[in-house]
Coordinates of C-alpha atoms in Angstrom, one line a residue:
M1 CA 83.9 114.1 87.7
E2 CA 83.2 113.1 84.1
L3 CA 85.4 114.3 81.2
S4 CA 85.2 113.7 77.5
V5 CA 88.2 112.1 75.7
Y6 CA 89.4 114.1 72.8
K7 CA 91.0 112.9 69.6
I8 CA 94.3 114.3 68.4
D9 CA 92.4 116.4 65.8
G10 CA 90.5 118.2 68.6
T11 CA 87.1 116.5 68.2
E12 CA 85.4 114.5 70.9
S13 CA 85.8 110.7 70.5
G14 CA 82.5 110.0 72.1
K15 CA 84.1 108.3 75.1
K16 CA 83.3 109.6 78.5
V17 CA 85.6 108.9 81.5
V18 CA 84.5 109.3 85.1
L19 CA 87.6 110.2 87.2
D20 CA 87.9 108.4 90.5
E21 CA 86.8 110.6 93.4
R22 CA 89.5 109.0 95.6
I23 CA 92.2 110.6 93.3
F24 CA 90.6 113.6 91.7
G25 CA 87.9 114.6 94.2
I26 CA 89.5 114.5 97.7
E27 CA 89.9 117.5 100.0
P28 CA 93.4 118.7 99.2
N29 CA 95.9 118.6 102.1
D30 CA 98.2 121.6 101.7
H31 CA 100.7 120.4 104.3
A32 CA 101.2 117.1 102.5
I33 CA 101.8 119.0 99.3
Y34 CA 104.4 121.2 101.0
L35 CA 106.2 118.2 102.5
D36 CA 106.3 116.3 99.2
V37 CA 107.5 119.4 97.1
K38 CA 110.1 120.2 99.8
Q39 CA 111.4 116.6 99.6
Y40 CA 111.5 116.6 95.8
L41 CA 113.4 119.9 95.5
G42 CA 115.8 118.9 98.3
N43 CA 116.5 115.6 96.5
Q44 CA 117.5 117.5 93.4
R45 CA 120.3 119.4 95.2
Q46 CA 123.9 118.1 94.9
G47 CA 125.0 119.5 98.3
T48 CA 128.6 119.9 97.1
H49 CA 128.9 123.5 98.2
K50 CA 132.1 124.1 100.1
V51 CA 134.2 127.1 101.5
K52 CA 137.5 127.0 103.3
N53 CA 137.2 127.4 107.1
R54 CA 140.0 129.0 109.2
H55 CA 141.9 125.8 109.7
E56 CA 141.9 125.0 105.9
N57 CA 143.3 128.4 104.8
A58 CA 146.9 128.6 103.6
H59 CA 148.4 131.6 105.3
S60 CA 151.5 132.4 107.3
T61 CA 151.2 131.4 110.9
K62 CA 153.3 134.4 112.0
K63 CA 151.7 136.6 114.6
V64 CA 150.3 139.7 113.0
I65 CA 151.2 142.2 115.7
R66 CA 152.6 142.0 119.2
Q67 CA 150.2 140.9 122.0
K68 CA 150.4 144.1 124.0
G69 CA 151.3 147.7 123.5
S70 CA 149.7 148.4 120.1
G71 CA 146.6 150.0 121.5
G72 CA 144.4 147.8 119.4
A73 CA 142.8 144.4 119.6
R74 CA 144.9 141.2 119.8
H75 CA 145.5 139.4 116.5
G76 CA 147.1 136.1 116.2
S77 CA 146.7 134.9 112.6
L78 CA 146.0 136.1 109.1
K79 CA 143.6 133.1 108.8
S80 CA 141.1 135.0 110.9
N81 CA 137.9 135.8 109.1
I82 CA 138.3 139.6 109.6
Y83 CA 141.2 139.6 107.1
V84 CA 140.9 139.6 103.4
G85 CA 141.6 136.0 102.2
G86 CA 140.9 134.7 105.7
G87 CA 138.7 131.7 106.5
R88 CA 135.0 132.0 106.3
V89 CA 133.0 131.6 109.5
F90 CA 130.0 129.2 109.5
G91 CA 130.3 128.8 105.7
P92 CA 128.5 126.0 103.8
V93 CA 130.0 122.5 103.8
P94 CA 129.0 119.4 101.9
R95 CA 125.8 117.9 103.1
D96 CA 123.0 115.7 102.0
Y97 CA 119.6 117.4 101.5
R98 CA 117.7 114.2 100.9
T99 CA 114.8 113.5 103.3
K100 CA 112.4 110.6 103.8
L101 CA 108.6 110.8 103.5
N102 CA 106.0 108.1 104.2
K103 CA 104.5 106.6 101.0
K104 CA 101.0 107.4 102.2
V105 CA 101.9 111.0 102.7
K106 CA 103.4 111.2 99.2
Q107 CA 100.2 109.6 97.8
L108 CA 98.0 112.0 99.7
A109 CA 100.1 114.9 98.3
R110 CA 99.9 113.6 94.7
F111 CA 96.1 113.1 94.9
S112 CA 95.7 116.5 96.5
A113 CA 97.5 118.1 93.6
L114 CA 95.4 116.2 91.1
S115 CA 92.3 117.3 93.0
Y116 CA 93.3 120.9 92.7
K117 CA 93.7 120.6 89.0
A118 CA 90.3 118.9 88.7
R119 CA 88.7 121.8 90.7
E120 CA 90.3 124.3 88.4
N121 CA 89.0 122.4 85.3
A122 CA 92.6 122.2 84.2
I123 CA 92.6 118.5 83.1
T124 CA 92.2 117.4 79.5
L125 CA 91.8 113.8 78.5
L126 CA 93.4 112.8 75.2
E127 CA 93.1 109.5 73.3
Q128 CA 96.2 107.3 73.1
F129 CA 98.3 108.1 70.1
E130 CA 101.7 107.3 68.7
M131 CA 104.2 109.3 66.6
E132 CA 106.2 107.5 63.9
A133 CA 109.0 110.0 64.2
P134 CA 109.9 113.0 66.5
K135 CA 108.0 115.9 65.0
T136 CA 107.8 119.0 67.2
K137 CA 105.4 120.8 64.9
E138 CA 103.0 117.8 64.8
F139 CA 103.1 117.6 68.6
L140 CA 102.3 121.3 68.9
R141 CA 99.5 120.9 66.5
I142 CA 97.9 118.2 68.7
L143 CA 98.1 120.5 71.7
D144 CA 96.6 123.3 69.7
N145 CA 93.8 121.1 68.6
I146 CA 92.7 120.3 72.1
K147 CA 93.4 123.9 73.3
A148 CA 96.1 122.8 75.7
N149 CA 99.0 124.6 74.2
G150 CA 99.2 127.3 77.0
R151 CA 101.8 128.2 79.6
K152 CA 103.3 125.3 81.5
V153 CA 101.6 122.1 80.1
L154 CA 102.2 118.7 81.7
V155 CA 101.5 115.7 79.4
V156 CA 101.3 112.4 81.2
L157 CA 101.6 109.2 79.2
P158 CA 100.5 105.7 80.3
E159 CA 104.0 104.4 79.3
N160 CA 107.2 105.9 77.9
S161 CA 107.2 106.9 74.2
K162 CA 110.6 108.0 72.9
N163 CA 109.2 109.9 69.8
I164 CA 106.6 111.8 71.9
Y165 CA 109.3 112.8 74.4
L166 CA 111.8 113.9 71.7
S167 CA 109.0 115.9 70.0
S168 CA 108.6 118.0 73.2
R169 CA 112.2 118.1 74.4
N170 CA 113.0 121.6 73.2
L171 CA 109.7 123.2 74.2
P172 CA 110.4 125.0 77.5
E173 CA 106.8 125.3 78.6
I174 CA 105.8 121.7 77.8
R175 CA 106.9 118.7 79.8
V176 CA 106.1 115.1 78.9
I177 CA 106.4 112.3 81.5
S178 CA 105.1 108.8 82.0
V179 CA 102.7 107.9 84.8
D180 CA 105.6 106.3 86.6
E181 CA 107.3 109.7 86.8
I182 CA 104.4 111.7 87.9
N183 CA 105.0 113.7 91.1
T184 CA 103.5 116.5 93.1
Y185 CA 105.9 119.2 92.1
A186 CA 105.4 118.5 88.4
I187 CA 101.6 118.7 88.8
M188 CA 101.6 121.9 90.9
N189 CA 104.2 123.5 88.6
S190 CA 101.9 123.2 85.6
N191 CA 98.9 125.3 84.6
S192 CA 97.3 122.6 82.3
L193 CA 97.3 118.9 82.7
V194 CA 96.9 116.6 79.7
L195 CA 96.2 112.9 80.6
V196 CA 96.5 110.4 77.8
D197 CA 93.7 107.9 78.2
G198 CA 94.7 105.0 80.4
V199 CA 96.7 107.1 82.9
Q200 CA 93.6 107.3 85.2
D201 CA 93.4 103.5 85.3
V202 CA 97.0 103.1 86.3
L203 CA 96.6 105.7 89.1
V204 CA 93.6 103.8 90.4
S205 CA 95.5 100.5 90.4
R206 CA 98.2 102.1 92.6
I207 CA 96.0 103.4 95.4
R208 CA 97.4 102.4 98.8
C209 CA 94.7 101.6 101.3

């Protein structure tokens, strides 16, 4: 797949880039994408949810009613879950939601997501640029020039740039990450993918055979 590299003013730079078929042209594996996204979302969870079970509840241990003769069921404690303020049955307890995934499966998932974006013609290549200071309006102007300022835009940089990141920080529909931070969830959760020239070379260099 061959794409033109655009300048920040929206015109073509004249440079053409052929995207590697091993990354942007494979047959997407939906199950690998599912596993990687599931792991990513699970790793974001704190797992600190907690309720009090019956044995942790502070209530009187006095027997509620006598064992026999009441005509009703037997009740032994106000800590029972059938009473207001009693312990909760099978409630959530602290746990770790992190899971492990093979590196090759993660790579397959990431390349599958990129291949989906290539199929949808949702990838735009942008020349490398720098910002002297954080300027949100200037950053938005660049995206408008390359017609990428739509809903949910993911901008991937070859390396971290503090000023570019700060320029996009308060834009809820735009996310800027470096190629080191790229992940399957971020790709699939975006409608448009802007790759700054050089990202494709870093991805090729990290292919695991």
